Coordinates of C-alpha atoms in Angstrom, one line a residue:
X1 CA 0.0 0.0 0.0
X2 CA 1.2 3.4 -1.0
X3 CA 1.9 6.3 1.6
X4 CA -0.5 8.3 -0.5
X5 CA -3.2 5.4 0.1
X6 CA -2.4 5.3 4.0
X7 CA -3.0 8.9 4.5
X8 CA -6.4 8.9 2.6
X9 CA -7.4 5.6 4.6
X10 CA -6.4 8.1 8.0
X11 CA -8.9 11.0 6.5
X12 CA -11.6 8.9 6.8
X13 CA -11.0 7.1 10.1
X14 CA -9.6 11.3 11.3
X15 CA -13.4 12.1 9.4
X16 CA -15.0 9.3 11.4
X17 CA -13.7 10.1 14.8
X18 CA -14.7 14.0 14.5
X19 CA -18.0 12.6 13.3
X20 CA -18.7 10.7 17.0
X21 CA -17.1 13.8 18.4
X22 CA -20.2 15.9 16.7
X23 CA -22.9 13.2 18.1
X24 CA -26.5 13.7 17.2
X25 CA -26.2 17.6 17.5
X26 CA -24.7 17.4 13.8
X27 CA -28.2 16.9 12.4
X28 CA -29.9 19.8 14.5
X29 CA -29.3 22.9 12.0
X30 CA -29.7 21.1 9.1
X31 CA -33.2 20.2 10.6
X32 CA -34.5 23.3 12.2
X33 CA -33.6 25.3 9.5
X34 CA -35.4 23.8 6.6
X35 CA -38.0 23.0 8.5
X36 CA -38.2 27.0 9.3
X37 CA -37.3 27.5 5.9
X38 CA -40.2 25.9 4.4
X39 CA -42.5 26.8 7.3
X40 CA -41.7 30.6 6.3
X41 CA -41.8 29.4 2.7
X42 CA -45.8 28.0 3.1
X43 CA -46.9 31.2 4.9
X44 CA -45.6 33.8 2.5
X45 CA -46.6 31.6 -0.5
X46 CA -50.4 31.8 1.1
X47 CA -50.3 35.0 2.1
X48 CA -48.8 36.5 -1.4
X49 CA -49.8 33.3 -3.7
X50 CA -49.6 35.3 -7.0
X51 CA -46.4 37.6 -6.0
X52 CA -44.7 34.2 -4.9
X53 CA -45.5 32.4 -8.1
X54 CA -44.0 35.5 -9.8
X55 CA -40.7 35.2 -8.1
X56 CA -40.1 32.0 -8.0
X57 CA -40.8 31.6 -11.7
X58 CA -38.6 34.3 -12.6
X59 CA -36.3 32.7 -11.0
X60 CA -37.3 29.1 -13.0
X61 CA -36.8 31.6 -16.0
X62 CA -33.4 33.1 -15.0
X63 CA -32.1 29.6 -14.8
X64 CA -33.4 28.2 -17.5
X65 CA -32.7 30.8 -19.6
X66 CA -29.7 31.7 -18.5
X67 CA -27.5 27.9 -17.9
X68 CA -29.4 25.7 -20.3
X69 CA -26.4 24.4 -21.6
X70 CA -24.9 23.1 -17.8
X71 CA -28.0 21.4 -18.0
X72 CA -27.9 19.8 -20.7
X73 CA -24.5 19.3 -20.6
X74 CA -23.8 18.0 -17.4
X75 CA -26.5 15.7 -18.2
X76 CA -24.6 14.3 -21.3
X77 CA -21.3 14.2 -18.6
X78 CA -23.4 12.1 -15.9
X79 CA -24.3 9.8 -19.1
X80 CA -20.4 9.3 -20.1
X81 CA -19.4 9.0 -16.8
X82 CA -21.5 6.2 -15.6
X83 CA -20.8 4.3 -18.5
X84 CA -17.2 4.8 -18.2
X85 CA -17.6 3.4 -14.8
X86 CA -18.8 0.4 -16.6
X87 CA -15.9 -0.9 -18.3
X88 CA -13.1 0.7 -16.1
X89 CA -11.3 -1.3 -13.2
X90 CA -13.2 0.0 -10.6
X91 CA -16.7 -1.1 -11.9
X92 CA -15.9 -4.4 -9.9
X93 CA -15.3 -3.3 -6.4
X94 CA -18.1 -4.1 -4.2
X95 CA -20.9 -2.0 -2.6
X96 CA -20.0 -2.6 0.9
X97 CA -16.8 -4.6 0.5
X98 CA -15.6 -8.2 -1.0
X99 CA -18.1 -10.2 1.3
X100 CA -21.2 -7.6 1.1
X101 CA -24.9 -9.6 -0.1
X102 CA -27.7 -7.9 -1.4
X103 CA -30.3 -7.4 1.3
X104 CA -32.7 -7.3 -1.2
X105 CA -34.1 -9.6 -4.2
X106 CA -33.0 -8.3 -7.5
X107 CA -37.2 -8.1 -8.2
X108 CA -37.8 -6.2 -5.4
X109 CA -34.7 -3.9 -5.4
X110 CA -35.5 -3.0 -8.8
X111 CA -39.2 -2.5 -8.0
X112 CA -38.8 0.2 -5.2
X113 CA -36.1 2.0 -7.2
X114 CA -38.4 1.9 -10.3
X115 CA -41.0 2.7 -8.3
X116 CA -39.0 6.1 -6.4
X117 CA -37.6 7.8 -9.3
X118 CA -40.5 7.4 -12.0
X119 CA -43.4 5.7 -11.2
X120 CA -46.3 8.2 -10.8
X121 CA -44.4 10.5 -13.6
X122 CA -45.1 7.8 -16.4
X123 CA -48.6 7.7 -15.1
X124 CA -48.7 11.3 -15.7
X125 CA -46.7 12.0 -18.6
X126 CA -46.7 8.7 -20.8
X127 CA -49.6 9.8 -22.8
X128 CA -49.8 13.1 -22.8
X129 CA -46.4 13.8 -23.4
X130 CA -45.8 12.4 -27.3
X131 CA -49.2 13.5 -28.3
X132 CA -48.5 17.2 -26.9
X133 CA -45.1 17.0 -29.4
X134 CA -47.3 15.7 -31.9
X135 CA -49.9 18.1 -32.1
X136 CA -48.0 20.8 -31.2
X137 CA -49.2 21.7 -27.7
X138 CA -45.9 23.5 -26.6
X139 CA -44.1 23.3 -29.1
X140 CA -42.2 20.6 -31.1
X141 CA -38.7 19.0 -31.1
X142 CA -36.7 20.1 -33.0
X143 CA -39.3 22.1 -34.9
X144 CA -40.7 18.7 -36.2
X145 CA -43.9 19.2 -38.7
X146 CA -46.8 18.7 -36.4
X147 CA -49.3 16.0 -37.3
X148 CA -46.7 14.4 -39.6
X149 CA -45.1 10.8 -39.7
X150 CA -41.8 12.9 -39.1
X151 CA -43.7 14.9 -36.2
X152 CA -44.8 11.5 -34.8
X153 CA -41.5 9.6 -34.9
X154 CA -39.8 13.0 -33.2
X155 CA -42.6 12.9 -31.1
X156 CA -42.2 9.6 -29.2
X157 CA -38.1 9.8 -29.8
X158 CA -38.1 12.8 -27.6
X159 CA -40.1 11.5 -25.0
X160 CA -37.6 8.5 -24.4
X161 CA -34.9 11.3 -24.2
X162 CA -36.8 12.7 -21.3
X163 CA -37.3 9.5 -19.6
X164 CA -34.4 7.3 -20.7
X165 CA -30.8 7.5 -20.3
X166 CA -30.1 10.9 -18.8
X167 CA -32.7 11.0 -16.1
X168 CA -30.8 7.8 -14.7
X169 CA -27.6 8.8 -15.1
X170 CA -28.6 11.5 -12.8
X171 CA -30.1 9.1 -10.1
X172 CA -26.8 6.8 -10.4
X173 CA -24.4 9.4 -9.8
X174 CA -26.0 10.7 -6.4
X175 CA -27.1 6.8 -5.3
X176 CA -23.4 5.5 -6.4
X177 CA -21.7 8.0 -4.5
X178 CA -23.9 7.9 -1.3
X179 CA -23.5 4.2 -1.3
X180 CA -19.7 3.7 -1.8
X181 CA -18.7 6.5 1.0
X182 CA -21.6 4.7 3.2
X183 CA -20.7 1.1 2.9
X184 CA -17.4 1.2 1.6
X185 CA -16.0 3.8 4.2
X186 CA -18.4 3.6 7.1
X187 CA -19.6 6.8 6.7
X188 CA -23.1 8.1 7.5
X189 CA -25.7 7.7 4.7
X190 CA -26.0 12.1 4.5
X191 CA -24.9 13.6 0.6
X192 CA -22.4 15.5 2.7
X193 CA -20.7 12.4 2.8
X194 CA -20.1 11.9 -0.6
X195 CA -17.8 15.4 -0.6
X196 CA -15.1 13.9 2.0
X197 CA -12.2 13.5 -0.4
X198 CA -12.5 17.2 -1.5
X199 CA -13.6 19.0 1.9
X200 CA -12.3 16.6 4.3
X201 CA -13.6 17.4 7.5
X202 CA -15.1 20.4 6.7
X203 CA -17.7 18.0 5.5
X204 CA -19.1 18.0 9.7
X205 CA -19.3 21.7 9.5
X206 CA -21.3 24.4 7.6
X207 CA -20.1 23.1 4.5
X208 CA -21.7 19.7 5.0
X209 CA -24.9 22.0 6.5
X210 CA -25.3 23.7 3.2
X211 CA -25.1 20.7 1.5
X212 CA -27.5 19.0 3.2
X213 CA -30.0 21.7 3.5
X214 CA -30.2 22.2 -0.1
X215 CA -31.0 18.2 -0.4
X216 CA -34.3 18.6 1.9
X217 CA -35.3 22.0 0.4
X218 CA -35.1 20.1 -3.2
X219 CA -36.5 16.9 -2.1
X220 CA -39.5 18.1 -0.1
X221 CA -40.4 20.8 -2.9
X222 CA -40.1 18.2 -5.3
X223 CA -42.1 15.7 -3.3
X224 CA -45.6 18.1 -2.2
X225 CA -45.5 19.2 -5.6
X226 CA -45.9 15.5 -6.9
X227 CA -48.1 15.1 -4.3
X228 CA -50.4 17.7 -5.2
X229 CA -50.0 17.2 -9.1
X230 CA -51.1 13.6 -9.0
X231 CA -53.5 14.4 -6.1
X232 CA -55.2 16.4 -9.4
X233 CA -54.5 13.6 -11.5
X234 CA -56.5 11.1 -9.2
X235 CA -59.5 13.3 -8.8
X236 CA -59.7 14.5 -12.5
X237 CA -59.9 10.1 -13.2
X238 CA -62.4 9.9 -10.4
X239 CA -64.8 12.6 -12.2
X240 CA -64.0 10.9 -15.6
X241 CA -65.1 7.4 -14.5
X242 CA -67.9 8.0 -11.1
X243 CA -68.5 11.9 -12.0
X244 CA -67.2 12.9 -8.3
X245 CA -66.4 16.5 -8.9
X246 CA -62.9 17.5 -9.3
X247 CA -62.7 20.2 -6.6
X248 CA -60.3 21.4 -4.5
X249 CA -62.3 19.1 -1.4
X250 CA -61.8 16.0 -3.6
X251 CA -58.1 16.9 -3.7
X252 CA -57.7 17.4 -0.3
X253 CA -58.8 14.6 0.5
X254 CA -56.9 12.4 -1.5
X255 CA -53.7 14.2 0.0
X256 CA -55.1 12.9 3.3
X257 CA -55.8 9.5 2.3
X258 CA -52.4 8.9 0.9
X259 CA -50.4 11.4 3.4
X260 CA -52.5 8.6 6.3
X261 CA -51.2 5.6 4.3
X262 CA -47.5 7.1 4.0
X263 CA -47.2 7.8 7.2
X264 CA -48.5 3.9 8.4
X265 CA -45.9 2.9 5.6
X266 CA -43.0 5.1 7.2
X267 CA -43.7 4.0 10.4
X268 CA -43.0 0.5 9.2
X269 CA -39.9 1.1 7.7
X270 CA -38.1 0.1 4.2
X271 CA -38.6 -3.5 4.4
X272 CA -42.7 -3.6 6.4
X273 CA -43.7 -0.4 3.9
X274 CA -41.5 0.5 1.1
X275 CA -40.6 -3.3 -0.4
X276 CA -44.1 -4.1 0.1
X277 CA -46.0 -1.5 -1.8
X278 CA -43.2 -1.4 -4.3
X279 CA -44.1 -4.6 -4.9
X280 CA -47.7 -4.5 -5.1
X281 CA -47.2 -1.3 -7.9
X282 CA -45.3 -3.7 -10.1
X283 CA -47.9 -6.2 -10.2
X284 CA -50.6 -3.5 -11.0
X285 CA -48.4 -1.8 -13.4
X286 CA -47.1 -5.1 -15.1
X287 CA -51.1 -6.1 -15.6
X288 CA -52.2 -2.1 -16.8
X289 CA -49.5 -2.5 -19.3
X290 CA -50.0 -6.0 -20.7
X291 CA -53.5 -5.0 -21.1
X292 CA -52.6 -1.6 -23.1
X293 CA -50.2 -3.5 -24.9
X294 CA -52.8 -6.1 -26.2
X295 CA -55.5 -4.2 -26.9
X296 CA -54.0 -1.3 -27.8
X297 CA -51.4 -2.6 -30.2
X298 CA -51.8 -5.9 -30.6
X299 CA -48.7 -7.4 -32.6
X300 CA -48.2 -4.4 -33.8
X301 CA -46.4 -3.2 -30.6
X302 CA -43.2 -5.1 -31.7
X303 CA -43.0 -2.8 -34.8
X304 CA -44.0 -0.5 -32.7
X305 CA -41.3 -0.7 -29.9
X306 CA -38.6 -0.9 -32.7
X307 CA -39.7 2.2 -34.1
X308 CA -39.4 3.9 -30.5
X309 CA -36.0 2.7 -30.0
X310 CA -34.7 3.8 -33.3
X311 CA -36.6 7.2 -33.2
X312 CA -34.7 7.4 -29.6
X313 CA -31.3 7.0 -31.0
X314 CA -32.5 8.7 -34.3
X315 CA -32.4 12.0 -31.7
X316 CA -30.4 11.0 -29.1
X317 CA -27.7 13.5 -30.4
X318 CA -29.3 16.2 -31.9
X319 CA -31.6 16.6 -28.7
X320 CA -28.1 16.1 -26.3
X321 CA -27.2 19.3 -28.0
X322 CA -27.5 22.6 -26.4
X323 CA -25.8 25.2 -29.2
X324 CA -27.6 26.5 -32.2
X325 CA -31.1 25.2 -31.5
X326 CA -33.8 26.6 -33.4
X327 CA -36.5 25.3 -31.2
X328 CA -36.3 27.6 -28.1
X329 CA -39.8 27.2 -26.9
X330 CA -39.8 22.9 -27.1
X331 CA -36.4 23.1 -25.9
X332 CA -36.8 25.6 -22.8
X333 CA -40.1 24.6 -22.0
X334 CA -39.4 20.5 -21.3
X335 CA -36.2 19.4 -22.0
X336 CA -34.2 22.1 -19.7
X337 CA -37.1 22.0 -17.3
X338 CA -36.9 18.2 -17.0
X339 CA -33.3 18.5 -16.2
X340 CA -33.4 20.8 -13.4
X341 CA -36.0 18.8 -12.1
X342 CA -34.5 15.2 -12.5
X343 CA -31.6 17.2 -10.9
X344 CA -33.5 18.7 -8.5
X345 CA -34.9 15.2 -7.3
X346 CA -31.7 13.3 -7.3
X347 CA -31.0 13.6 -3.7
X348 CA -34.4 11.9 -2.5
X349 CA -33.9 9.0 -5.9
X350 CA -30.1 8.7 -5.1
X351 CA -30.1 8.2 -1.9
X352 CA -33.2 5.8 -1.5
X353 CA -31.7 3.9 -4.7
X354 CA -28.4 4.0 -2.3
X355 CA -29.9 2.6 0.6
X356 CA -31.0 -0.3 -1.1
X357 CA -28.3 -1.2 -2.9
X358 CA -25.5 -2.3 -0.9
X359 CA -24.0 -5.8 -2.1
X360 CA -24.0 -5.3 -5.9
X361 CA -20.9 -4.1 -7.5
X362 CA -19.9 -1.1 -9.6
X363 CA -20.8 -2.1 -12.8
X364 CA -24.0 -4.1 -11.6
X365 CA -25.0 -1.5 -10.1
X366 CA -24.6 0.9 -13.3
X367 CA -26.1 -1.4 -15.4
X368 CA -29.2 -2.1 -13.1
X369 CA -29.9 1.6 -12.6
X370 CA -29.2 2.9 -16.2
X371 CA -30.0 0.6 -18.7
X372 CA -32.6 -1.7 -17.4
X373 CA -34.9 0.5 -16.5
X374 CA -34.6 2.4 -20.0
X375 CA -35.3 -0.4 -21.6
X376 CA -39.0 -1.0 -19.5
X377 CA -39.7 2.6 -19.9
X378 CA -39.3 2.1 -23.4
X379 CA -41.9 -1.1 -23.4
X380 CA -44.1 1.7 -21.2
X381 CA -44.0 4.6 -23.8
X382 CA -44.4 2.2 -26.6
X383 CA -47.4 1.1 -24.6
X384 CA -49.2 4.3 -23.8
X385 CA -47.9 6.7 -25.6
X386 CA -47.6 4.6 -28.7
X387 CA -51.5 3.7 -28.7
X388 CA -52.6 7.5 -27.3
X389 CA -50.2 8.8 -30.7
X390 CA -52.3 6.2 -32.9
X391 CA -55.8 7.3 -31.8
X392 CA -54.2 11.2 -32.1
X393 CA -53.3 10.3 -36.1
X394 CA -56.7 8.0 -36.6
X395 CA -59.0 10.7 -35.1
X396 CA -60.1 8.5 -32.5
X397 CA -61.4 9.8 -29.3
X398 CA -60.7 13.3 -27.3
X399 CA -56.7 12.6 -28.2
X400 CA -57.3 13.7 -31.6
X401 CA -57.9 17.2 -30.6
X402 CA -55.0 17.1 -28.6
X403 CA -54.6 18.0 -24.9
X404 CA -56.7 19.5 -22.9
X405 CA -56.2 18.3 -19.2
X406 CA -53.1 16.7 -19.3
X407 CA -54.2 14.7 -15.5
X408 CA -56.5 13.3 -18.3
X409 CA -55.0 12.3 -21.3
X410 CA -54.0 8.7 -19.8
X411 CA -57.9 7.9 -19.0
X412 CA -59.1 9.6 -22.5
X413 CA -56.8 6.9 -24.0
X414 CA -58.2 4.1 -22.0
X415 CA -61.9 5.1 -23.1
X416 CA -61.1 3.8 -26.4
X417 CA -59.8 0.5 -25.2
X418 CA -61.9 -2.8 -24.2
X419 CA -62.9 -2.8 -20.6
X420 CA -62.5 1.1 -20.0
X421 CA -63.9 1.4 -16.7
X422 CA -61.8 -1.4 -15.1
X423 CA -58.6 -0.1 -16.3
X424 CA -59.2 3.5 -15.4
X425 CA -59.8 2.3 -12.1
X426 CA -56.7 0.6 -12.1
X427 CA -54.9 3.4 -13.4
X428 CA -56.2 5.9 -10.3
X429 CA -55.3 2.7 -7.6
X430 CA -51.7 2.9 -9.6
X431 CA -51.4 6.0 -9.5
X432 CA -52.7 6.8 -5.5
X433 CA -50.0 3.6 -4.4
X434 CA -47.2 5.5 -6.2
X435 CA -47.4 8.1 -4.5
X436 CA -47.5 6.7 -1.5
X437 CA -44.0 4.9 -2.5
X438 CA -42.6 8.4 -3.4
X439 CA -44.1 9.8 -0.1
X440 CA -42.6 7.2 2.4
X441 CA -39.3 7.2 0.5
X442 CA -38.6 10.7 0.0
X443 CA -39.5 10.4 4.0
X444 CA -37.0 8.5 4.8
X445 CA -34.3 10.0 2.7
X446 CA -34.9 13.1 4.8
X447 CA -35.1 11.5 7.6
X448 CA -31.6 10.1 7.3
X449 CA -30.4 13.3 6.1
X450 CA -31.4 15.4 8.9
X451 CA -30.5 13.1 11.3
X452 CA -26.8 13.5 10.1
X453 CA -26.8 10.2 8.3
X454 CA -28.6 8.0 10.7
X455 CA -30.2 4.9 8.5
X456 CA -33.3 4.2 11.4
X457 CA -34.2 8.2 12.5
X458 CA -36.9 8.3 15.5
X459 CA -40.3 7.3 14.7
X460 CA -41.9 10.7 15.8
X461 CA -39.1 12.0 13.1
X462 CA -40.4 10.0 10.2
X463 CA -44.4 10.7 10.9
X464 CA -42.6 14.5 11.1
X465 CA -41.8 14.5 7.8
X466 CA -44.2 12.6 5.9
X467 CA -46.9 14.4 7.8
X468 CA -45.6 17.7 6.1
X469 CA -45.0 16.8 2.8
X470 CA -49.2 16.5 2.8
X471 CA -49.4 19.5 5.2
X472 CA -47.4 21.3 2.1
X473 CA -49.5 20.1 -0.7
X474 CA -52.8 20.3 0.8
X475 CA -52.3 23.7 2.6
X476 CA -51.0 25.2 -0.9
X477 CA -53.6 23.9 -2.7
X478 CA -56.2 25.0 -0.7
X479 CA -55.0 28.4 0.3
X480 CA -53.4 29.4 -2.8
X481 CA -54.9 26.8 -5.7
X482 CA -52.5 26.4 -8.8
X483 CA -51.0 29.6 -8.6
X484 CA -49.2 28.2 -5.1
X485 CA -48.7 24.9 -6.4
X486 CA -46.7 26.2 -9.4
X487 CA -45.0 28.3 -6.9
X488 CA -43.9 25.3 -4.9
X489 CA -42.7 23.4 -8.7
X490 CA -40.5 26.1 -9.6
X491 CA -39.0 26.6 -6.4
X492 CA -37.9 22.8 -6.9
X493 CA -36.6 23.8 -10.1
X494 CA -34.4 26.8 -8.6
X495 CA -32.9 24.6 -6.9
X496 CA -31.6 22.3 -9.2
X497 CA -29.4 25.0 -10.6
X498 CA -26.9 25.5 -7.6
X499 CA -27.4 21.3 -7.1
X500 CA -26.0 20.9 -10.6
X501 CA -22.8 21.7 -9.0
X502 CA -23.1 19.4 -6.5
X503 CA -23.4 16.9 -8.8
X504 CA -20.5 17.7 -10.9
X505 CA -18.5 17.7 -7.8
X506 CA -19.9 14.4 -6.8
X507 CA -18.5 12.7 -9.2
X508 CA -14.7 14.4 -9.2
X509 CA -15.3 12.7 -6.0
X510 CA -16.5 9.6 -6.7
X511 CA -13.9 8.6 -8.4
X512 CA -11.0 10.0 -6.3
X513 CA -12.9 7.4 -3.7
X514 CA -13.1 4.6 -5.9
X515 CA -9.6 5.1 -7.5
X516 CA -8.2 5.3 -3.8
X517 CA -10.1 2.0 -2.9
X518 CA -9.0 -0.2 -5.8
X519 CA -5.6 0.9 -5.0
X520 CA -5.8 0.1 -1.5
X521 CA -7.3 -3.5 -2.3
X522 CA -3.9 -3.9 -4.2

């Protein structure tokens, strides 16, 4: 072992012993000031709804505007990076060490990670999304003819851009690093953590804080605006199929409902909640999609899925590219948008995907994470989006005008299928247990964060925080309506700006850590 390898090894142990020095007071400012953060953030967004919409969006605009290209292209750098990590010596070392086991079934490991970072946004967007490129809704990529064959191929090629790849390559680079300095170095599972072999101990001080501080802001934003997005998705498909109103009540209480459920889930932890539900939404999901994918396509979904994959790599380029676009609108409006908020969500996906994942190596975990589920989101979009793009060409149904409600579009596309009203009602049961999933995940990845790394924070902690993610939603929603909950979404996407950073530091460290390791297992 090289001198240079001993004194890293002596950081950490120097970085672990300063850690027990801190105790549990390490986690108290991180936790008492978001929670005053967003406490102050709830009341002034009430009080001044429209004024804070207006800021906050501004400040959406500023970034967007302004640092679309590090978006885009420290998107394309998370892509090469993990795959890099693929095929270079350190892909084999362990999660954990040489004689780490997965805790978890392959099934079920990839089911809750599936189920964390995009379950309830396929739901949402699977549909609606292609046929809004297609006819035009908010613009097109790459300035694609609307209703075209060349509209429709750009159409469902830029959707698995969005969804694919890139959006994983995100989750991978935050979950990687967490677990390696967690398992690998005995460090606490906290994304301050991953920044020990650039800020050394500093890492335990206001550095670490800041760190951590903007992972709660971004993950609890992120989470109550889900929340109160698909709570408007679930009552919009109650009206559609029992003609319950979709009013702000109906809303509420669906927050409730699911907010009770996540807590019960919480409460129970990652194996008694999170495995089980995850679980349960892959069976639903698995039979919603078989069913879409027989009657909706038939054998045609084969030529179907080939013609989604090659449209995917068709663009995969020309969308990865940030100079000299023509399409500012399409381009501003969902690509750089998704970014910041993949980015903005990373921390609560990364570090759940991390907690789960000790035992694999490198380069199974890489593969896992990035390609396998592209390759089921591309089955899912072929699915949905492939037959709700058909009925948009053929004139069949509500589709064919285009969007209208986008909480909609998914149950439009089911009216024109065999069986309408039992699959609708699938599709609202899918979409209430996913969030529920997201809820008691996000949950305990704050926990663990503002509990300085702890991987079982208090009960009355957990219920804390799962309790106000609903508290968020349903206070916003009622007190301020859309204009509040847009608020909430964009202040998720300011966010993701300054976190782009982190990420690009996260993996400069990364691979100082995993470099350092192989050396040392020399």
């Amino acid at each position: 072992m090289s001198n240079d390898n001993i004194a890293y090894e002596t950081e950490y142990e120097i970085g672990q012993d300063n850690l027990k020095m801190f105790g549990m007071d390490m986690h108290n400012p991180v936790f008492f000031i978001s929670a005053t953060l967003i406490l102050l953030f709830v009341i002034t967004t009430l009080l001044f709804p429209s004024d804070a919409k207006s800021l906050l969006d501004g400040a959406k605009g500023w970034s967007i505007e302004n640092f679309d290209w590090l978006f885009i292209w420290s998107a394309n750098l998370f892509v090469i990076f993990c795959i890099a990590l693929v095929f270079l010596p350190v892909g084999k070392i362990r999660l954990g060490g040489v004689d780490a086991k997965p805790e978890f079934s392959t099934l079920s490991w990839f089911a809750m990670l599936f189920a964390a970072g995009m379950g309830i946004g396929l739901m949402f967007w699977s549909v609606a999304e292609p046929v809004a490129y297609y006819t035009n809704w908010y613009g097109t990529p790459l300035n694609a003819e609307p209703h075209t064959a060349e509209g429709a191929r750009a159409a469902i090629g830029a959707t698995m851009f969005h969804w694919g790849l890139h959006p994983w390559a995100i989750y991978a680079v935050v979950a990687l690093s967490l677990a390696f300095f967690a398992f690998n170095k005995g460090m606490p599972l906290t994304i301050r953590s991953a920044f020990y072999p650039i800020f050394g101990d500093a890492c335990w001080g206001w550095v670490g804080h800041i760190i951590d501080l903007l992972a709660v802001l971004a993950t609890i934003f992120g989470l109550a605006t889900s929340l109160g997005l698909g709570a408007q998705q679930a009552a919009g498909g109650l009206q559609h199929l029992f003609g319950i109103p979709n009013e702000i009540n109906t809303q509420i209480a669906i927050i409730i409902g699911v907010t009770s459920v996540a807590v019960f889930s919480v409460i129970r932890g990652i194996e008694g909640g999170v495995k089980v539900l995850s679980n349960i939404n892959m069976v639903f999901a698995a039979f919603l999609l078989v069913f879409v994918l027989i009657l909706g396509q038939g054998l045609g979904f084969f030529s179907s899925l080939t013609n989604t994959a090659g449209a995917y790599i068709e663009n995969l380029l020309p969308l990865s590219n940030s100079f000299g676009r023509k399409d500012d609108t399409w381009f501003h409006g969902w690509t750089v948008f998704y970014w910041a908020w993949w980015i903005s969500w990373s921390p609560f996906v990364g570090m759940f995907i991390a907690r789960i994942s000790k035992g694999r190596t490198v380069r199974q975990f890489i593969i896992a994470v990035l390609l396998v589920p592209t390759v089921v989101t591309m089955i899912w979009m072929t699915a949905f989006g492939g037959t709700g793009l058909d009925q948009a060409i053929n004139n069949v149904g509500q589709l064919a005008s285009g969007i209208s409600d986008v909480s909609l579009a998914m149950f439009h596309m089911l009216e024109n299928l065999p069986l309408s009203s039992i699959t609708s009602f699938l599709g609202i049961a899918l979409v209430l247990i996913f969030f529920v999933t997201s809820s008691d995940s996000g949950s305990l990845v704050i926990d663990s964060i503002t509990a300085g790394g702890k991987v079982d924070a208090p009960v009355p902690q957990r219920i804390f925080w799962a309790t106000l993610e609903g508290v968020i939603a349903g206070t916003l929603l009622y007190g301020g309506g859309a204009e509040a909950l847009k608020a909430l979404q964009a202040g998720a996407i300011s966010v993701g700006l300054p976190f782009t950073a982190v990420l690009l530091l996260m993996c400069v460290s990364l691979y100082k850590g995993l470099s350092d390791e192989r050396k040392n297992a020399q």
